[in-house]
Amino acid sequence: MTLVDTPAAVAGGPALAQERRLVTAIPGPRSQELMARRAEAVAAGVGTTIPIAVVAAGGGVIVDADGNSIIDLGSGIAVTGVGNANPRVVEAVTAQLNAFTHTCFTIAPYDSYVAVAEKLNALTPGDHVKRSALFNSGAEAVENAVKIARNFTKKQAVVAFDHAYHGRTNLTMGLTAKNIPYKSGFGPFAPEVYRAPLSYPFRDGGLSGAEAAAGAISQIEKQAGAENLAAIIIEPIQGEGGFIVPAQGFLPALVEWCRANDVVFIADEVQTGFGRTGAWFASEHEGIVPDLVVTAKGIAGGLPLSAVTGRADIMDSAMAGGLGGTYGGNPLACAAALASIESYDADGLIERAGRIGALLLERLNALRTADARIGDVRGRGAMAAIELVDPETGAPDAALTSKVAAHAHANGVLVLTCGTYGNVIRFLPPLTISDELLIEGLGVVAEGLRAA
Ligand code: PLZ
């Protein structure tokens, strides 16, 4: 079976018809063929959210080999903020592809890596002197941020939070909170990782940010000790853990404590970064200035790139040759990042994320008023979610969540679930989606709730 007979009209970018269109059941016959081959060829541990064979994507849709056009409310897990096959990205990467594909920046440098570092230094919170280093995946960048913080502080312990997600490599699995499917059986994990309670307004009895931070800090002091602690790492809004927005003041209190105790504050903005929340970085909503910011996902329009950006004194403390990797800051990924950053700016996508957020929250809150199974509606910008519960007890309802997601998928809307309890439906559309498609997609989710 060939999957590449995509007509020019669905080759991505603006040419792709922006509509939900079901011409077969999902999965259709060609998608089923791919799923059968997949089962024979791909390791069973690699999951599938929607069993389709993608042939094109752009704007706010994903098109499969059977001709179905699916509304994309997931952006490949918060990656394609600028849209899939964004024309600026396609053009920049194509030009780079024709010039050179790889030299290894640490062997023979090139302009685009430096330009991405300059952009990151300028765009991340704080006007202090900064440096950046580029890597491939979010997990790899998190590993490097911790490595740099340990080297700088000459301390070893690291604190991560309840509901945290930081990746699937050994150290980042250890930093990640949720056991199944991320950790179970895959240990032992790296030592000197401590966990602290998170501000989770829907489930912590509504503690204020200051109260939740005082509790977390007390636990950190008792169980790790500032004198042993190299870094605190936290997502400004917990992503995989359930789109948890901490109470106002929680993050600033942690930053303040870190400053007073020579602990490096690392913001993991892998999922929240690059316009997703209606600001370049989610840290801005709380006015915090992290020592180090980890970015990936939305940085490069779908090409693999990640970064650690932060205080020059911390970043420059690693010995020459101490940071690197064969592909980190690959020229194609850097070209994509520069084009993506231009698109966020020139195409007004950050404002667009704010508008998408207003629309999402308004519609989701309206749904909640009519449906007590929606326990909470939360998020910022184009990163919003509903938490589904048993209305009597408030207990998480993962079964309902799976049913609603399955209904959406069968009806041509790709939504993702998340949460420690598997009971959160999250909305992460590309910032290039139209209001019409977004509203239609939400309508299908609402229909799924009614049907369940
Ligand atoms: N930090 C905050 O959200 C990746 C992972 C999905 P990588 N989140 C999606 C999955 O099932 O693997 C993520 C994140 C935060 C780090 C990471 C890790 O980024 O690029 O997947 O390594």
PDB file of N, CA and C and ligand atoms in Angstrom, residues 76-79 136-142 164-169 172 176 181-182 233-241 268-272 294-297 305-306 383 426, ligand 1:
ATOM      1  N   GLY A  76      -0.487  17.515  17.678  1.00  0.00           N
ATOM      2  CA  GLY A  76       0.646  16.601  17.874  1.00  0.00           C
ATOM      3  C   GLY A  76       1.256  16.761  19.267  1.00  0.00           C
ATOM      4  N   ILE A  77       0.391  16.905  20.258  1.00  0.00           N
ATOM      5  CA  ILE A  77       0.737  17.222  21.662  1.00  0.00           C
ATOM      6  C   ILE A  77       1.426  18.589  21.770  1.00  0.00           C
ATOM      7  N   ALA A  78       0.696  19.615  21.379  1.00  0.00           N
ATOM      8  CA  ALA A  78       1.148  21.004  21.600  1.00  0.00           C
ATOM      9  C   ALA A  78       2.389  21.381  20.799  1.00  0.00           C
ATOM     10  N   VAL A  79       2.572  20.746  19.664  1.00  0.00           N
ATOM     11  CA  VAL A  79       3.768  21.029  18.864  1.00  0.00           C
ATOM     12  C   VAL A  79       3.479  22.021  17.734  1.00  0.00           C
ATOM     13  N   ASN A 136      17.520  18.032  21.146  1.00  0.00           N
ATOM     14  CA  ASN A 136      16.546  17.451  20.211  1.00  0.00           C
ATOM     15  C   ASN A 136      15.147  17.305  20.784  1.00  0.00           C
ATOM     16  N   SER A 137      15.048  16.733  21.975  1.00  0.00           N
ATOM     17  CA  SER A 137      13.729  16.458  22.562  1.00  0.00           C
ATOM     18  C   SER A 137      13.578  17.225  23.870  1.00  0.00           C
ATOM     19  N   GLY A 138      12.341  17.294  24.332  1.00  0.00           N
ATOM     20  CA  GLY A 138      12.084  17.929  25.617  1.00  0.00           C
ATOM     21  C   GLY A 138      12.841  17.231  26.736  1.00  0.00           C
ATOM     22  N   ALA A 139      12.783  15.907  26.732  1.00  0.00           N
ATOM     23  CA  ALA A 139      13.452  15.149  27.793  1.00  0.00           C
ATOM     24  C   ALA A 139      14.955  15.435  27.810  1.00  0.00           C
ATOM     25  N   GLU A 140      15.539  15.498  26.632  1.00  0.00           N
ATOM     26  CA  GLU A 140      16.987  15.739  26.568  1.00  0.00           C
ATOM     27  C   GLU A 140      17.337  17.120  27.129  1.00  0.00           C
ATOM     28  N   ALA A 141      16.473  18.088  26.845  1.00  0.00           N
ATOM     29  CA  ALA A 141      16.728  19.436  27.362  1.00  0.00           C
ATOM     30  C   ALA A 141      16.545  19.471  28.881  1.00  0.00           C
ATOM     31  N   VAL A 142      15.525  18.763  29.392  1.00  0.00           N
ATOM     32  CA  VAL A 142      15.328  18.701  30.852  1.00  0.00           C
ATOM     33  C   VAL A 142      16.572  18.091  31.503  1.00  0.00           C
ATOM     34  N   ALA A 164       3.744  15.866  37.926  1.00  0.00           N
ATOM     35  CA  ALA A 164       4.711  16.382  36.945  1.00  0.00           C
ATOM     36  C   ALA A 164       4.909  15.413  35.788  1.00  0.00           C
ATOM     37  N   TYR A 165       5.199  15.975  34.637  1.00  0.00           N
ATOM     38  CA  TYR A 165       5.678  15.170  33.503  1.00  0.00           C
ATOM     39  C   TYR A 165       6.904  15.864  32.925  1.00  0.00           C
ATOM     40  N   HIS A 166       8.010  15.124  32.834  1.00  0.00           N
ATOM     41  CA  HIS A 166       9.211  15.740  32.273  1.00  0.00           C
ATOM     42  C   HIS A 166       9.871  14.890  31.202  1.00  0.00           C
ATOM     43  N   GLY A 167       9.347  13.680  30.915  1.00  0.00           N
ATOM     44  CA  GLY A 167       9.916  12.912  29.814  1.00  0.00           C
ATOM     45  C   GLY A 167      10.034  11.439  30.119  1.00  0.00           C
ATOM     46  N   ARG A 168      10.677  10.720  29.191  1.00  0.00           N
ATOM     47  CA  ARG A 168      10.733   9.261  29.256  1.00  0.00           C
ATOM     48  C   ARG A 168      12.155   8.708  29.332  1.00  0.00           C
ATOM     49  N   THR A 169      13.165   9.559  29.415  1.00  0.00           N
ATOM     50  CA  THR A 169      14.528   9.057  29.623  1.00  0.00           C
ATOM     51  C   THR A 169      14.684   8.729  31.108  1.00  0.00           C
ATOM     52  N   THR A 172      14.391  11.742  33.486  1.00  0.00           N
ATOM     53  CA  THR A 172      13.090  12.424  33.363  1.00  0.00           C
ATOM     54  C   THR A 172      11.926  11.508  33.743  1.00  0.00           C
ATOM     55  N   THR A 176       9.179  12.466  36.488  1.00  0.00           N
ATOM     56  CA  THR A 176       7.755  12.330  36.166  1.00  0.00           C
ATOM     57  C   THR A 176       7.044  11.623  37.312  1.00  0.00           C
ATOM     58  N   PRO A 181       1.365   4.964  32.366  1.00  0.00           N
ATOM     59  CA  PRO A 181       2.245   4.032  31.663  1.00  0.00           C
ATOM     60  C   PRO A 181       3.721   4.448  31.630  1.00  0.00           C
ATOM     61  N   TYR A 182       4.095   5.472  32.357  1.00  0.00           N
ATOM     62  CA  TYR A 182       5.417   6.058  32.099  1.00  0.00           C
ATOM     63  C   TYR A 182       6.577   5.345  32.778  1.00  0.00           C
ATOM     64  N   ILE A 233      12.337  21.833  39.607  1.00  0.00           N
ATOM     65  CA  ILE A 233      11.815  21.901  38.244  1.00  0.00           C
ATOM     66  C   ILE A 233      10.308  21.798  38.286  1.00  0.00           C
ATOM     67  N   ILE A 234       9.649  22.673  37.543  1.00  0.00           N
ATOM     68  CA  ILE A 234       8.180  22.674  37.539  1.00  0.00           C
ATOM     69  C   ILE A 234       7.650  23.181  36.210  1.00  0.00           C
ATOM     70  N   GLU A 235       6.531  22.601  35.783  1.00  0.00           N
ATOM     71  CA  GLU A 235       5.794  23.119  34.627  1.00  0.00           C
ATOM     72  C   GLU A 235       4.895  24.242  35.140  1.00  0.00           C
ATOM     73  N   PRO A 236       4.928  25.430  34.561  1.00  0.00           N
ATOM     74  CA  PRO A 236       4.087  26.531  35.042  1.00  0.00           C
ATOM     75  C   PRO A 236       2.601  26.166  34.999  1.00  0.00           C
ATOM     76  N   ILE A 237       2.202  25.370  34.012  1.00  0.00           N
ATOM     77  CA  ILE A 237       0.900  24.697  34.032  1.00  0.00           C
ATOM     78  C   ILE A 237       1.220  23.231  33.764  1.00  0.00           C
ATOM     79  N   GLN A 238       0.800  22.362  34.684  1.00  0.00           N
ATOM     80  CA  GLN A 238       1.089  20.946  34.503  1.00  0.00           C
ATOM     81  C   GLN A 238       0.385  20.456  33.242  1.00  0.00           C
ATOM     82  N   GLY A 239       1.122  19.790  32.349  1.00  0.00           N
ATOM     83  CA  GLY A 239       0.553  19.346  31.081  1.00  0.00           C
ATOM     84  C   GLY A 239      -0.043  17.956  31.170  1.00  0.00           C
ATOM     85  N   GLU A 240       0.809  16.947  30.978  1.00  0.00           N
ATOM     86  CA  GLU A 240       0.314  15.560  30.996  1.00  0.00           C
ATOM     87  C   GLU A 240      -0.415  15.260  32.305  1.00  0.00           C
ATOM     88  N   GLY A 241      -0.012  15.909  33.384  1.00  0.00           N
ATOM     89  CA  GLY A 241      -0.596  15.655  34.705  1.00  0.00           C
ATOM     90  C   GLY A 241      -2.027  16.133  34.854  1.00  0.00           C
ATOM     91  N   ASP A 268       9.886  24.204  33.259  1.00  0.00           N
ATOM     92  CA  ASP A 268       9.728  23.313  32.106  1.00  0.00           C
ATOM     93  C   ASP A 268       8.568  23.852  31.275  1.00  0.00           C
ATOM     94  N   GLU A 269       8.923  24.637  30.253  1.00  0.00           N
ATOM     95  CA  GLU A 269       7.902  25.238  29.378  1.00  0.00           C
ATOM     96  C   GLU A 269       7.790  24.456  28.070  1.00  0.00           C
ATOM     97  N   VAL A 270       8.109  23.167  28.137  1.00  0.00           N
ATOM     98  CA  VAL A 270       8.064  22.345  26.928  1.00  0.00           C
ATOM     99  C   VAL A 270       6.658  22.349  26.314  1.00  0.00           C
ATOM    100  N   GLN A 271       5.636  22.209  27.169  1.00  0.00           N
ATOM    101  CA  GLN A 271       4.264  22.169  26.649  1.00  0.00           C
ATOM    102  C   GLN A 271       3.601  23.547  26.648  1.00  0.00           C
ATOM    103  N   THR A 272       3.980  24.394  27.597  1.00  0.00           N
ATOM    104  CA  THR A 272       3.311  25.692  27.765  1.00  0.00           C
ATOM    105  C   THR A 272       3.911  26.804  26.907  1.00  0.00           C
ATOM    106  N   VAL A 294      13.212  25.578  30.000  1.00  0.00           N
ATOM    107  CA  VAL A 294      13.353  24.473  29.051  1.00  0.00           C
ATOM    108  C   VAL A 294      12.235  24.586  28.025  1.00  0.00           C
ATOM    109  N   THR A 295      12.594  24.541  26.749  1.00  0.00           N
ATOM    110  CA  THR A 295      11.593  24.632  25.679  1.00  0.00           C
ATOM    111  C   THR A 295      11.773  23.493  24.684  1.00  0.00           C
ATOM    112  N   ALA A 296      10.709  23.187  23.965  1.00  0.00           N
ATOM    113  CA  ALA A 296      10.747  22.178  22.888  1.00  0.00           C
ATOM    114  C   ALA A 296       9.434  22.330  22.113  1.00  0.00           C
ATOM    115  N   LYS A 297       8.827  21.233  21.723  1.00  0.00           N
ATOM    116  CA  LYS A 297       7.491  21.203  21.099  1.00  0.00           C
ATOM    117  C   LYS A 297       7.205  22.372  20.141  1.00  0.00           C
ATOM    118  N   LEU A 305      13.363  19.883  18.011  1.00  0.00           N
ATOM    119  CA  LEU A 305      14.320  20.848  18.556  1.00  0.00           C
ATOM    120  C   LEU A 305      13.914  21.150  19.987  1.00  0.00           C
ATOM    121  N   SER A 306      14.909  21.313  20.851  1.00  0.00           N
ATOM    122  CA  SER A 306      14.626  21.732  22.221  1.00  0.00           C
ATOM    123  C   SER A 306      15.766  22.614  22.683  1.00  0.00           C
ATOM    124  N   MET A 383      -4.692  26.223  25.779  1.00  0.00           N
ATOM    125  CA  MET A 383      -4.307  25.092  26.613  1.00  0.00           C
ATOM    126  C   MET A 383      -5.378  24.996  27.697  1.00  0.00           C
ATOM    127  N   ARG A 426      -8.279  17.412  27.191  1.00  0.00           N
ATOM    128  CA  ARG A 426      -7.562  18.674  26.979  1.00  0.00           C
ATOM    129  C   ARG A 426      -7.726  19.163  25.550  1.00  0.00           C
TER     130      ARG A 426
HETATM  131  N1  PLZ B   1       8.236  18.286  29.633  1.00  0.00           N
HETATM  132  C1  PLZ B   1       6.208  19.506  30.215  1.00  0.00           C
HETATM  133  O1  PLZ B   1       4.951  17.940  28.213  1.00  0.00           O
HETATM  134  C2  PLZ B   1       6.314  15.999  26.607  1.00  0.00           C
HETATM  135  C3  PLZ B   1       4.782  13.474  26.025  1.00  0.00           C
HETATM  136  C4  PLZ B   1       3.849  12.508  25.456  1.00  0.00           C
HETATM  137  P1  PLZ B   1       9.765  15.068  24.713  1.00  0.00           P
HETATM  138  N2  PLZ B   1       4.918  15.797  26.733  1.00  0.00           N
HETATM  139  C5  PLZ B   1       4.274  14.867  25.857  1.00  0.00           C
HETATM  140  C6  PLZ B   1       4.326  11.114  25.530  1.00  0.00           C
HETATM  141  O2  PLZ B   1       3.442  10.273  25.670  1.00  0.00           O
HETATM  142  O3  PLZ B   1       5.527  10.848  25.416  1.00  0.00           O
HETATM  143  C7  PLZ B   1       6.986  16.813  27.662  1.00  0.00           C
HETATM  144  C8  PLZ B   1       6.269  17.754  28.423  1.00  0.00           C
HETATM  145  C9  PLZ B   1       6.944  18.477  29.403  1.00  0.00           C
HETATM  146  C10 PLZ B   1       8.942  17.413  28.915  1.00  0.00           C
HETATM  147  C11 PLZ B   1       8.360  16.646  27.931  1.00  0.00           C
HETATM  148  C12 PLZ B   1       9.202  15.682  27.166  1.00  0.00           C
HETATM  149  O4  PLZ B   1       9.349  16.114  25.847  1.00  0.00           O
HETATM  150  O5  PLZ B   1      10.047  15.930  23.528  1.00  0.00           O
HETATM  151  O6  PLZ B   1       8.596  14.142  24.523  1.00  0.00           O
HETATM  152  O7  PLZ B   1      10.969  14.365  25.210  1.00  0.00           O
END
